[in-house]
mmCIF file of C-alpha atoms and ligand atoms in Angstrom:
data_model
loop_
_atom_site.group_PDB
_atom_site.id
_atom_site.type_symbol
_atom_site.label_atom_id
_atom_site.label_comp_id
_atom_site.label_asym_id
_atom_site.label_seq_id
_atom_site.Cartn_x
_atom_site.Cartn_y
_atom_site.Cartn_z
ATOM 1 C CA UNK B 1 10.056 -36.767 -30.003
ATOM 2 C CA UNK B 2 6.597 -35.615 -27.952
ATOM 3 C CA UNK B 3 3.700 -36.058 -29.848
ATOM 4 C CA UNK B 4 1.244 -33.193 -30.956
ATOM 5 C CA UNK B 5 -2.190 -32.770 -29.790
ATOM 6 C CA UNK B 6 -4.336 -31.036 -32.068
ATOM 7 C CA UNK B 7 -6.754 -28.828 -30.176
ATOM 8 C CA UNK B 8 -9.025 -26.325 -32.000
ATOM 9 C CA UNK B 9 -6.427 -24.037 -33.824
ATOM 10 C CA UNK B 10 -3.652 -24.488 -31.077
ATOM 11 C CA UNK B 11 -1.064 -27.133 -31.688
ATOM 12 C CA UNK B 12 1.053 -27.792 -28.693
ATOM 13 C CA UNK B 13 3.248 -30.882 -27.799
ATOM 14 C CA UNK B 14 2.368 -32.703 -24.700
ATOM 15 C CA UNK B 15 5.559 -31.267 -23.203
ATOM 16 C CA UNK B 16 4.129 -27.679 -23.782
ATOM 17 C CA UNK B 17 0.726 -28.669 -22.967
ATOM 18 C CA UNK B 18 1.935 -30.177 -19.135
ATOM 19 C CA UNK B 19 4.154 -26.900 -18.927
ATOM 20 C CA UNK B 20 0.869 -24.789 -19.581
ATOM 21 C CA UNK B 21 -0.987 -26.666 -16.684
ATOM 22 C CA UNK B 22 1.899 -26.223 -14.481
ATOM 23 C CA UNK B 23 1.829 -22.381 -15.211
ATOM 24 C CA UNK B 24 -2.197 -22.421 -14.830
ATOM 25 C CA UNK B 25 -2.006 -24.142 -11.520
ATOM 26 C CA UNK B 26 0.956 -21.902 -10.285
ATOM 27 C CA UNK B 27 -1.547 -18.640 -11.161
ATOM 28 C CA UNK B 28 -4.323 -20.487 -9.045
ATOM 29 C CA UNK B 29 -1.721 -20.746 -5.965
ATOM 30 C CA UNK B 30 -0.335 -17.400 -5.748
ATOM 31 C CA UNK B 31 -2.809 -16.209 -3.277
ATOM 32 C CA UNK B 32 -1.229 -18.588 -0.893
ATOM 33 C CA UNK B 33 2.160 -16.463 -0.807
ATOM 34 C CA UNK B 34 0.448 -13.737 0.610
ATOM 35 C CA UNK B 35 -1.986 -15.987 2.991
ATOM 36 C CA UNK B 36 1.319 -17.316 4.484
ATOM 37 C CA UNK B 37 2.731 -13.649 4.705
ATOM 38 C CA UNK B 38 0.168 -12.551 6.389
ATOM 39 C CA UNK B 39 0.030 -15.574 8.818
ATOM 40 C CA UNK B 40 3.962 -15.360 9.452
ATOM 41 C CA UNK B 41 3.595 -11.295 10.144
ATOM 42 C CA UNK B 42 0.410 -11.732 12.617
ATOM 43 C CA UNK B 43 2.661 -14.907 14.251
ATOM 44 C CA UNK B 44 5.451 -12.355 14.603
ATOM 45 C CA UNK B 45 7.741 -14.871 12.912
ATOM 46 C CA UNK B 46 10.473 -12.041 12.182
ATOM 47 C CA UNK B 47 10.787 -11.022 15.736
ATOM 48 C CA UNK B 48 11.263 -14.614 16.876
ATOM 49 C CA UNK B 49 14.180 -15.192 14.647
ATOM 50 C CA UNK B 50 15.501 -11.531 15.632
ATOM 51 C CA UNK B 51 15.269 -12.147 19.032
ATOM 52 C CA UNK B 52 17.349 -15.526 18.460
ATOM 53 C CA UNK B 53 20.128 -13.340 17.014
ATOM 54 C CA UNK B 54 19.050 -13.871 13.182
ATOM 55 C CA UNK B 55 18.773 -17.410 13.082
ATOM 56 C CA UNK B 56 16.539 -19.999 14.354
ATOM 57 C CA UNK B 57 15.755 -23.808 14.349
ATOM 58 C CA UNK B 58 12.276 -24.949 13.566
ATOM 59 C CA UNK B 59 11.625 -26.318 17.049
ATOM 60 C CA UNK B 60 12.828 -22.823 18.577
ATOM 61 C CA UNK B 61 10.356 -20.954 16.274
ATOM 62 C CA UNK B 62 7.453 -23.076 16.985
ATOM 63 C CA UNK B 63 7.985 -22.887 20.958
ATOM 64 C CA UNK B 64 8.793 -18.952 20.404
ATOM 65 C CA UNK B 65 5.736 -18.166 18.364
ATOM 66 C CA UNK B 66 3.463 -20.236 20.458
ATOM 67 C CA UNK B 67 2.624 -22.870 17.695
ATOM 68 C CA UNK B 68 0.872 -25.843 18.912
ATOM 69 C CA UNK B 69 2.963 -29.425 18.903
ATOM 70 C CA UNK B 70 0.593 -30.811 16.514
ATOM 71 C CA UNK B 71 1.263 -28.171 14.174
ATOM 72 C CA UNK B 72 4.802 -28.122 13.977
ATOM 73 C CA UNK B 73 5.274 -30.039 10.528
ATOM 74 C CA UNK B 74 2.587 -27.515 9.212
ATOM 75 C CA UNK B 75 4.603 -24.440 10.122
ATOM 76 C CA UNK B 76 7.545 -26.101 8.438
ATOM 77 C CA UNK B 77 5.342 -26.550 5.359
ATOM 78 C CA UNK B 78 4.295 -22.758 5.542
ATOM 79 C CA UNK B 79 8.019 -21.566 5.942
ATOM 80 C CA UNK B 80 8.985 -23.628 2.772
ATOM 81 C CA UNK B 81 6.588 -21.457 0.874
ATOM 82 C CA UNK B 82 7.860 -18.045 2.448
ATOM 83 C CA UNK B 83 11.695 -19.363 2.031
ATOM 84 C CA UNK B 84 10.733 -20.241 -1.725
ATOM 85 C CA UNK B 85 9.329 -16.673 -2.146
ATOM 86 C CA UNK B 86 12.479 -15.191 -0.599
ATOM 87 C CA UNK B 87 10.439 -13.828 2.343
ATOM 88 C CA UNK B 88 13.013 -15.644 4.639
ATOM 89 C CA UNK B 89 16.069 -17.978 3.836
ATOM 90 C CA UNK B 90 16.761 -21.209 5.259
ATOM 91 C CA UNK B 91 19.906 -23.440 5.633
ATOM 92 C CA UNK B 92 20.016 -27.157 6.216
ATOM 93 C CA UNK B 93 23.034 -27.571 8.682
ATOM 94 C CA UNK B 94 25.568 -30.507 8.608
ATOM 95 C CA UNK B 95 23.587 -31.786 11.812
ATOM 96 C CA UNK B 96 20.540 -31.855 9.843
ATOM 97 C CA UNK B 97 19.114 -29.252 11.662
ATOM 98 C CA UNK B 98 16.693 -26.669 9.367
ATOM 99 C CA UNK B 99 17.853 -23.074 10.171
ATOM 100 C CA UNK B 100 15.630 -19.950 8.991
ATOM 101 C CA UNK B 101 17.249 -16.681 8.691
ATOM 102 C CA UNK B 102 15.935 -13.242 7.874
ATOM 103 C CA UNK B 103 16.012 -11.741 4.379
ATOM 104 C CA UNK B 104 15.861 -7.929 3.493
ATOM 105 C CA UNK B 105 12.170 -8.347 2.840
ATOM 106 C CA UNK B 106 11.479 -9.835 6.440
ATOM 107 C CA UNK B 107 14.003 -7.830 8.172
ATOM 108 C CA UNK B 108 11.046 -5.185 7.428
ATOM 109 C CA UNK B 109 8.928 -7.204 9.536
ATOM 110 C CA UNK B 110 10.706 -7.227 12.819
ATOM 111 C CA UNK B 111 9.256 -5.080 15.388
ATOM 112 C CA UNK B 112 10.985 -5.748 18.416
ATOM 113 C CA UNK B 113 14.277 -4.065 19.721
ATOM 114 C CA UNK B 114 15.801 -0.697 19.376
ATOM 115 C CA UNK B 115 13.555 2.166 19.340
ATOM 116 C CA UNK B 116 9.554 1.541 19.605
ATOM 117 C CA UNK B 117 7.920 1.399 17.293
ATOM 118 C CA UNK B 118 10.496 0.644 15.166
ATOM 119 C CA UNK B 119 10.947 2.808 12.006
ATOM 120 C CA UNK B 120 11.127 -0.052 9.407
ATOM 121 C CA UNK B 121 8.763 -2.326 10.914
ATOM 122 C CA UNK B 122 6.127 -2.670 7.925
ATOM 123 C CA UNK B 123 4.330 -5.467 9.541
ATOM 124 C CA UNK B 124 1.359 -3.072 10.392
ATOM 125 C CA UNK B 125 0.745 -2.192 6.683
ATOM 126 C CA UNK B 126 1.125 -5.795 5.506
ATOM 127 C CA UNK B 127 -1.890 -6.761 7.967
ATOM 128 C CA UNK B 128 -3.941 -3.885 6.155
ATOM 129 C CA UNK B 129 -2.967 -5.419 2.518
ATOM 130 C CA UNK B 130 -3.699 -9.116 3.213
ATOM 131 C CA UNK B 131 -6.811 -8.366 5.592
ATOM 132 C CA UNK B 132 -9.626 -10.235 4.923
ATOM 133 C CA UNK B 133 -11.794 -7.010 4.707
ATOM 134 C CA UNK B 134 -10.584 -5.985 1.450
ATOM 135 C CA UNK B 135 -9.553 -9.648 0.170
ATOM 136 C CA UNK B 136 -13.393 -10.649 0.830
ATOM 137 C CA UNK B 137 -14.494 -7.821 -1.405
ATOM 138 C CA UNK B 138 -12.069 -8.728 -4.199
ATOM 139 C CA UNK B 139 -13.103 -12.289 -4.498
ATOM 140 C CA UNK B 140 -16.432 -10.862 -5.754
ATOM 141 C CA UNK B 141 -15.076 -9.251 -8.745
ATOM 142 C CA UNK B 142 -16.704 -11.631 -11.338
ATOM 143 C CA UNK B 143 -20.284 -10.861 -9.939
ATOM 144 C CA UNK B 144 -19.117 -7.326 -9.788
ATOM 145 C CA UNK B 145 -18.165 -6.933 -13.281
ATOM 146 C CA UNK B 146 -21.364 -8.608 -14.427
ATOM 147 C CA UNK B 147 -24.283 -7.513 -12.163
ATOM 148 C CA UNK B 148 -26.124 -4.256 -13.129
ATOM 149 C CA UNK B 149 -27.405 -3.777 -9.942
ATOM 150 C CA UNK B 150 -23.965 -3.332 -8.268
ATOM 151 C CA UNK B 151 -22.746 -1.043 -10.937
ATOM 152 C CA UNK B 152 -22.948 2.017 -8.861
ATOM 153 C CA UNK B 153 -21.386 0.761 -5.714
ATOM 154 C CA UNK B 154 -17.875 -0.298 -4.893
ATOM 155 C CA UNK B 155 -16.815 -3.902 -4.496
ATOM 156 C CA UNK B 156 -16.527 -2.896 -1.232
ATOM 157 C CA UNK B 157 -19.896 -1.773 -0.665
ATOM 158 C CA UNK B 158 -21.178 -4.810 -2.305
ATOM 159 C CA UNK B 159 -19.465 -7.022 -0.035
ATOM 160 C CA UNK B 160 -19.798 -5.278 3.435
ATOM 161 C CA UNK B 161 -22.632 -2.843 2.790
ATOM 162 C CA UNK B 162 -21.010 0.383 3.555
ATOM 163 C CA UNK B 163 -18.123 2.092 2.244
ATOM 164 C CA UNK B 164 -14.332 1.783 3.388
ATOM 165 C CA UNK B 165 -14.461 5.432 5.662
ATOM 166 C CA UNK B 166 -17.892 4.131 7.212
ATOM 167 C CA UNK B 167 -16.466 0.897 8.316
ATOM 168 C CA UNK B 168 -13.397 2.553 9.903
ATOM 169 C CA UNK B 169 -15.821 4.860 11.711
ATOM 170 C CA UNK B 170 -18.086 2.099 13.184
ATOM 171 C CA UNK B 171 -15.517 -0.263 14.131
ATOM 172 C CA UNK B 172 -12.889 0.432 16.126
ATOM 173 C CA UNK B 173 -10.957 -2.916 15.686
ATOM 174 C CA UNK B 174 -10.749 -2.289 11.850
ATOM 175 C CA UNK B 175 -9.956 1.562 12.461
ATOM 176 C CA UNK B 176 -7.038 0.615 14.906
ATOM 177 C CA UNK B 177 -5.389 -2.024 11.977
ATOM 178 C CA UNK B 178 -6.113 0.440 9.109
ATOM 179 C CA UNK B 179 -4.434 3.392 10.821
ATOM 180 C CA UNK B 180 -1.569 1.567 12.603
ATOM 181 C CA UNK B 181 -0.932 0.296 8.902
ATOM 182 C CA UNK B 182 -0.751 3.832 7.539
ATOM 183 C CA UNK B 183 1.384 5.020 10.400
ATOM 184 C CA UNK B 184 3.893 2.329 9.595
ATOM 185 C CA UNK B 185 4.065 3.108 5.882
ATOM 186 C CA UNK B 186 4.356 7.013 6.764
ATOM 187 C CA UNK B 187 7.039 6.240 9.310
ATOM 188 C CA UNK B 188 9.154 4.253 6.734
ATOM 189 C CA UNK B 189 8.477 6.276 3.754
ATOM 190 C CA UNK B 190 9.130 9.655 5.178
ATOM 191 C CA UNK B 191 12.521 8.809 6.894
ATOM 192 C CA UNK B 192 13.762 8.074 3.454
ATOM 193 C CA UNK B 193 11.780 10.815 1.366
ATOM 194 C CA UNK B 194 13.184 13.293 3.752
ATOM 195 C CA UNK B 195 16.556 12.268 3.452
ATOM 196 C CA UNK B 196 16.635 11.644 -0.287
ATOM 197 C CA UNK B 197 14.018 14.404 -1.439
ATOM 198 C CA UNK B 198 14.049 17.092 1.142
ATOM 199 C CA UNK B 199 13.951 19.825 -1.506
ATOM 200 C CA UNK B 200 10.460 19.134 -2.155
ATOM 201 C CA UNK B 201 9.623 20.206 1.259
ATOM 202 C CA UNK B 202 12.332 22.503 1.773
ATOM 203 C CA UNK B 203 10.852 25.036 -0.790
ATOM 204 C CA UNK B 204 7.458 25.060 1.496
ATOM 205 C CA UNK B 205 7.202 28.736 2.157
ATOM 206 C CA UNK B 206 5.400 28.582 5.768
ATOM 207 C CA UNK B 207 2.345 26.279 5.561
ATOM 208 C CA UNK B 208 1.404 22.836 4.691
ATOM 209 C CA UNK B 209 -2.108 21.078 5.128
ATOM 210 C CA UNK B 210 -1.963 17.062 4.795
ATOM 211 C CA UNK B 211 -5.183 16.205 3.605
ATOM 212 C CA UNK B 212 -6.355 12.871 4.545
ATOM 213 C CA UNK B 213 -3.590 12.893 6.648
ATOM 214 C CA UNK B 214 -4.621 10.235 9.262
ATOM 215 C CA UNK B 215 -3.240 10.491 12.446
ATOM 216 C CA UNK B 216 -0.316 13.148 11.307
ATOM 217 C CA UNK B 217 2.560 10.703 11.001
ATOM 218 C CA UNK B 218 3.885 12.314 7.861
ATOM 219 C CA UNK B 219 3.090 16.080 8.993
ATOM 220 C CA UNK B 220 4.840 15.274 12.091
ATOM 221 C CA UNK B 221 7.808 13.950 10.147
ATOM 222 C CA UNK B 222 7.962 17.380 8.135
ATOM 223 C CA UNK B 223 7.279 19.943 11.001
ATOM 224 C CA UNK B 224 10.029 18.166 12.612
ATOM 225 C CA UNK B 225 12.511 18.456 9.574
ATOM 226 C CA UNK B 226 11.592 22.084 8.707
ATOM 227 C CA UNK B 227 10.192 23.952 11.943
ATOM 228 C CA UNK B 228 9.493 27.039 9.599
ATOM 229 C CA UNK B 229 6.417 25.108 8.046
ATOM 230 C CA UNK B 230 3.304 25.365 10.016
ATOM 231 C CA UNK B 231 1.502 21.776 9.550
ATOM 232 C CA UNK B 232 -2.372 20.932 9.606
ATOM 233 C CA UNK B 233 -3.823 17.690 9.203
ATOM 234 C CA UNK B 234 -7.160 17.596 7.342
ATOM 235 C CA UNK B 235 -9.209 13.929 8.029
ATOM 236 C CA UNK B 236 -12.422 12.794 8.863
ATOM 237 C CA UNK B 237 -13.854 13.281 12.350
ATOM 238 C CA UNK B 238 -13.344 9.958 13.698
ATOM 239 C CA UNK B 239 -9.648 9.599 12.532
ATOM 240 C CA UNK B 240 -8.815 13.122 13.914
ATOM 241 C CA UNK B 241 -10.625 11.995 17.228
ATOM 242 C CA UNK B 242 -8.024 8.721 17.379
ATOM 243 C CA UNK B 243 -4.942 11.126 16.607
ATOM 244 C CA UNK B 244 -2.360 11.307 19.423
ATOM 245 C CA UNK B 245 -1.619 15.027 20.721
ATOM 246 C CA UNK B 246 1.226 16.760 18.968
ATOM 247 C CA UNK B 247 2.007 20.170 19.888
ATOM 248 C CA UNK B 248 3.348 20.796 16.394
ATOM 249 C CA UNK B 249 0.494 20.129 14.530
ATOM 250 C CA UNK B 250 -2.840 21.461 14.339
ATOM 251 C CA UNK B 251 -5.869 18.810 13.408
ATOM 252 C CA UNK B 252 -9.075 19.371 11.864
ATOM 253 C CA UNK B 253 -11.624 17.294 11.592
ATOM 254 C CA UNK B 254 -13.562 17.873 7.854
ATOM 255 C CA UNK B 255 -14.409 16.671 4.550
ATOM 256 C CA UNK B 256 -11.718 17.057 1.732
ATOM 257 C CA UNK B 257 -14.646 17.268 -0.770
ATOM 258 C CA UNK B 258 -16.146 20.318 1.028
ATOM 259 C CA UNK B 259 -13.235 22.390 2.189
ATOM 260 C CA UNK B 260 -9.396 22.505 2.612
ATOM 261 C CA UNK B 261 -8.084 24.873 4.872
ATOM 262 C CA UNK B 262 -5.405 27.749 3.291
ATOM 263 C CA UNK B 263 -1.866 26.900 3.017
ATOM 264 C CA UNK B 264 1.126 27.421 0.688
ATOM 265 C CA UNK B 265 1.106 23.712 0.165
ATOM 266 C CA UNK B 266 -1.275 20.708 -0.110
ATOM 267 C CA UNK B 267 -0.236 17.246 0.605
ATOM 268 C CA UNK B 268 -2.041 14.027 -0.883
ATOM 269 C CA UNK B 269 0.008 10.874 0.167
ATOM 270 C CA UNK B 270 -2.102 7.831 -0.725
ATOM 271 C CA UNK B 271 -5.317 9.831 -1.419
ATOM 272 C CA UNK B 272 -6.079 10.114 -4.917
ATOM 273 C CA UNK B 273 -5.693 6.457 -5.662
ATOM 274 C CA UNK B 274 -8.442 5.883 -3.616
ATOM 275 C CA UNK B 275 -10.724 7.652 -5.929
ATOM 276 C CA UNK B 276 -12.075 7.568 -9.311
ATOM 277 C CA UNK B 277 -11.186 10.423 -11.600
ATOM 278 C CA UNK B 278 -14.208 12.632 -11.204
ATOM 279 C CA UNK B 279 -14.014 12.549 -7.420
ATOM 280 C CA UNK B 280 -10.068 13.208 -7.699
ATOM 281 C CA UNK B 281 -11.022 16.148 -9.851
ATOM 282 C CA UNK B 282 -13.272 17.716 -7.095
ATOM 283 C CA UNK B 283 -10.712 16.891 -4.398
ATOM 284 C CA UNK B 284 -8.194 18.727 -6.576
ATOM 285 C CA UNK B 285 -10.396 21.687 -7.096
ATOM 286 C CA UNK B 286 -10.557 21.981 -3.433
ATOM 287 C CA UNK B 287 -6.672 21.751 -3.326
ATOM 288 C CA UNK B 288 -6.527 24.837 -5.997
ATOM 289 C CA UNK B 289 -8.742 26.940 -3.906
ATOM 290 C CA UNK B 290 -6.860 26.448 -0.814
ATOM 291 C CA UNK B 291 -3.251 27.452 -2.117
ATOM 292 C CA UNK B 292 -1.970 30.659 -3.551
ATOM 293 C CA UNK B 293 -0.736 31.385 -7.151
ATOM 294 C CA UNK B 294 2.381 29.633 -8.328
ATOM 295 C CA UNK B 295 4.475 32.782 -8.138
ATOM 296 C CA UNK B 296 3.337 32.984 -4.502
ATOM 297 C CA UNK B 297 4.537 29.870 -3.680
ATOM 298 C CA UNK B 298 1.596 27.870 -4.178
ATOM 299 C CA UNK B 299 1.682 23.907 -5.089
ATOM 300 C CA UNK B 300 -0.061 20.297 -4.261
ATOM 301 C CA UNK B 301 2.483 17.571 -3.620
ATOM 302 C CA UNK B 302 1.177 14.055 -4.475
ATOM 303 C CA UNK B 303 2.503 11.033 -3.070
ATOM 304 C CA UNK B 304 1.065 8.293 -5.235
ATOM 305 C CA UNK B 305 2.239 5.361 -7.675
ATOM 306 C CA UNK B 306 2.896 6.615 -11.410
ATOM 307 C CA UNK B 307 2.448 3.442 -13.336
ATOM 308 C CA UNK B 308 5.220 2.914 -15.972
ATOM 309 C CA UNK B 309 8.112 5.192 -14.317
ATOM 310 C CA UNK B 310 11.273 4.227 -13.737
ATOM 311 C CA UNK B 311 12.238 0.567 -12.905
ATOM 312 C CA UNK B 312 8.688 -0.599 -13.828
ATOM 313 C CA UNK B 313 10.159 -2.916 -16.763
ATOM 314 C CA UNK B 314 11.395 -5.076 -14.027
ATOM 315 C CA UNK B 315 8.986 -7.916 -13.264
ATOM 316 C CA UNK B 316 8.719 -7.367 -9.730
ATOM 317 C CA UNK B 317 7.849 -3.684 -10.078
ATOM 318 C CA UNK B 318 5.589 -4.113 -13.110
ATOM 319 C CA UNK B 319 3.556 -6.972 -11.299
ATOM 320 C CA UNK B 320 3.406 -4.896 -8.055
ATOM 321 C CA UNK B 321 2.014 -1.951 -10.333
ATOM 322 C CA UNK B 322 -0.450 -4.049 -11.875
ATOM 323 C CA UNK B 323 -1.402 -5.983 -8.853
ATOM 324 C CA UNK B 324 -1.896 -2.971 -6.707
ATOM 325 C CA UNK B 325 -3.996 -1.348 -9.479
ATOM 326 C CA UNK B 326 -6.534 -4.374 -9.339
ATOM 327 C CA UNK B 327 -6.581 -4.491 -5.231
ATOM 328 C CA UNK B 328 -7.646 -0.707 -5.467
ATOM 329 C CA UNK B 329 -10.570 -1.728 -7.252
ATOM 330 C CA UNK B 330 -12.186 -2.840 -3.965
ATOM 331 C CA UNK B 331 -13.093 0.942 -3.029
ATOM 332 C CA UNK B 332 -13.121 1.937 -6.848
ATOM 333 C CA UNK B 333 -9.695 3.424 -6.521
ATOM 334 C CA UNK B 334 -7.166 3.403 -9.287
ATOM 335 C CA UNK B 335 -3.117 3.279 -9.952
ATOM 336 C CA UNK B 336 -2.627 5.897 -12.480
ATOM 337 C CA UNK B 337 -0.115 6.209 -15.431
ATOM 338 C CA UNK B 338 1.231 9.597 -16.148
ATOM 339 C CA UNK B 339 -1.108 10.589 -19.044
ATOM 340 C CA UNK B 340 -4.232 9.791 -16.603
ATOM 341 C CA UNK B 341 -2.575 12.086 -13.923
ATOM 342 C CA UNK B 342 -2.120 14.744 -16.237
ATOM 343 C CA UNK B 343 -5.519 14.501 -17.421
ATOM 344 C CA UNK B 344 -7.045 14.944 -13.903
ATOM 345 C CA UNK B 345 -4.628 17.775 -12.832
ATOM 346 C CA UNK B 346 -5.606 19.967 -16.027
ATOM 347 C CA UNK B 347 -9.192 19.226 -15.561
ATOM 348 C CA UNK B 348 -9.070 20.619 -12.170
ATOM 349 C CA UNK B 349 -7.568 23.722 -13.497
ATOM 350 C CA UNK B 350 -3.782 22.993 -12.738
ATOM 351 C CA UNK B 351 -1.226 24.264 -15.232
ATOM 352 C CA UNK B 352 1.819 22.201 -14.957
ATOM 353 C CA UNK B 353 3.417 19.252 -12.998
ATOM 354 C CA UNK B 354 6.612 17.653 -12.336
ATOM 355 C CA UNK B 355 7.084 13.960 -11.486
ATOM 356 C CA UNK B 356 9.862 12.775 -9.037
ATOM 357 C CA UNK B 357 10.279 8.939 -9.481
ATOM 358 C CA UNK B 358 11.398 7.052 -6.314
ATOM 359 C CA UNK B 359 12.715 3.679 -6.093
ATOM 360 C CA UNK B 360 9.924 1.101 -4.933
ATOM 361 C CA UNK B 361 6.054 2.026 -4.968
ATOM 362 C CA UNK B 362 5.617 5.653 -5.483
ATOM 363 C CA UNK B 363 6.547 8.901 -6.974
ATOM 364 C CA UNK B 364 6.346 12.431 -5.614
ATOM 365 C CA UNK B 365 4.172 14.725 -8.242
ATOM 366 C CA UNK B 366 4.362 18.442 -7.527
ATOM 367 C CA UNK B 367 1.332 19.869 -9.159
ATOM 368 C CA UNK B 368 1.235 23.809 -9.852
ATOM 369 C CA UNK B 369 -1.660 26.135 -10.159
HETATM 370 C C1 SAM S 401 -5.288 5.582 2.150
HETATM 371 S S1 SAM S 401 -5.685 6.748 3.574
HETATM 372 C C2 SAM S 401 -3.853 7.775 3.645
HETATM 373 C C3 SAM S 401 -3.466 8.316 4.939
HETATM 374 C C4 SAM S 401 -2.345 8.953 4.726
HETATM 375 N N1 SAM S 401 -2.711 10.099 4.060
HETATM 376 C C5 SAM S 401 -1.129 8.041 4.687
HETATM 377 O O1 SAM S 401 -0.572 8.188 3.423
HETATM 378 O O2 SAM S 401 -0.789 7.402 5.545
HETATM 379 C C6 SAM S 401 -6.800 7.856 3.207
HETATM 380 C C7 SAM S 401 -7.067 8.770 4.181
HETATM 381 O O3 SAM S 401 -8.112 9.572 3.587
HETATM 382 C C8 SAM S 401 -9.101 10.179 4.715
HETATM 383 N N2 SAM S 401 -10.333 10.470 4.070
HETATM 384 C C9 SAM S 401 -11.230 9.622 3.501
HETATM 385 N N3 SAM S 401 -12.321 10.574 3.065
HETATM 386 C C10 SAM S 401 -11.902 11.745 3.039
HETATM 387 C C11 SAM S 401 -12.677 13.004 3.188
HETATM 388 N N4 SAM S 401 -13.665 13.065 2.594
HETATM 389 N N5 SAM S 401 -12.422 13.830 3.918
HETATM 390 C C12 SAM S 401 -10.954 13.895 4.443
HETATM 391 N N6 SAM S 401 -10.318 12.679 4.588
HETATM 392 C C13 SAM S 401 -10.853 11.692 4.161
HETATM 393 C C14 SAM S 401 -9.265 8.673 5.541
HETATM 394 O O4 SAM S 401 -9.907 8.709 6.755
HETATM 395 C C15 SAM S 401 -7.811 8.118 5.369
HETATM 396 O O5 SAM S 401 -7.058 8.788 6.490
#
């Protein structure tokens, strides 16, 4: 029988205390999972496995990814984290050789073979999400919570001395990584959205403006699937300057807080989660000015997370929602529950909305004037 330890009002057996200690240490080390994923992504480990026909030994993996011979055992330890977390799988063969394989998760990190860029290669967005630029800011959260001087600034501004968008404007490398990540996410998501939820766009009468549409990946997919829709992309000047030419799209450099060009439909994909409520209301008011009445076909399409929708009782969904919400704190953004969405829609003067939940991290919200 385990002995009991009395500590303040908590009574736990030694076994329970040791289990609690284990869980506490587990929480301390969770970031190692994303660090390992980031390293595997940069090393193109998924490509190396794919190019070996879907299975590879440790020594071949080390050779194919340029690992120094003194670090092969370290690679094995990194792979042990990634196989334990299900990013890759591992078999130990009768010969004793360790063989690594892709799983459905690391299948999304393969960037070689077939069409280029591969539609399903999400490694560029992984490089954005586990990038030291946001992560450094997030590690200052304790100071930010308690320091009155930084109350008016975002975590990002405190850590880097400029806003996220200013850094993209002045650092070409950061701009490249960020926009490649968004392109990858958009390519992947739009393929599925246009296949499964095409009615959302099919009902657009004749024009759409993708606000904060970056390099136009989303708008290009819509224009291709629905040639009757004239698509425009509005983004900041530096982003528009880097966008590839596309005869089907019109790019406009501007500021969504000041002006949104008129269209039947305004699209906001991954925009409102970047901003606090007051800013979202300002953006949505500009959207409302840009579209006609509901009877004349006006609507705003928001593609963003709705915290607590279908599937979010499952642990991975639930954790992803709350983790992504705190991640967005780095620029003072937020992931919203339905009641928080409805509050900003009504405050901006809209009269109705409809949420179409999707499996995964986003929903489609159609918002009506
Ligand atoms: C998270 S990204 C989303 C990009 C794209 N919609 C997507 O989902 O791939 C946010 C975008 O908003 C743009 N943005 C930020 N501030 C803006 C402003 N004031 N006016 C227009 N675009 C802005 C950024 O340049 C960036 O392209």
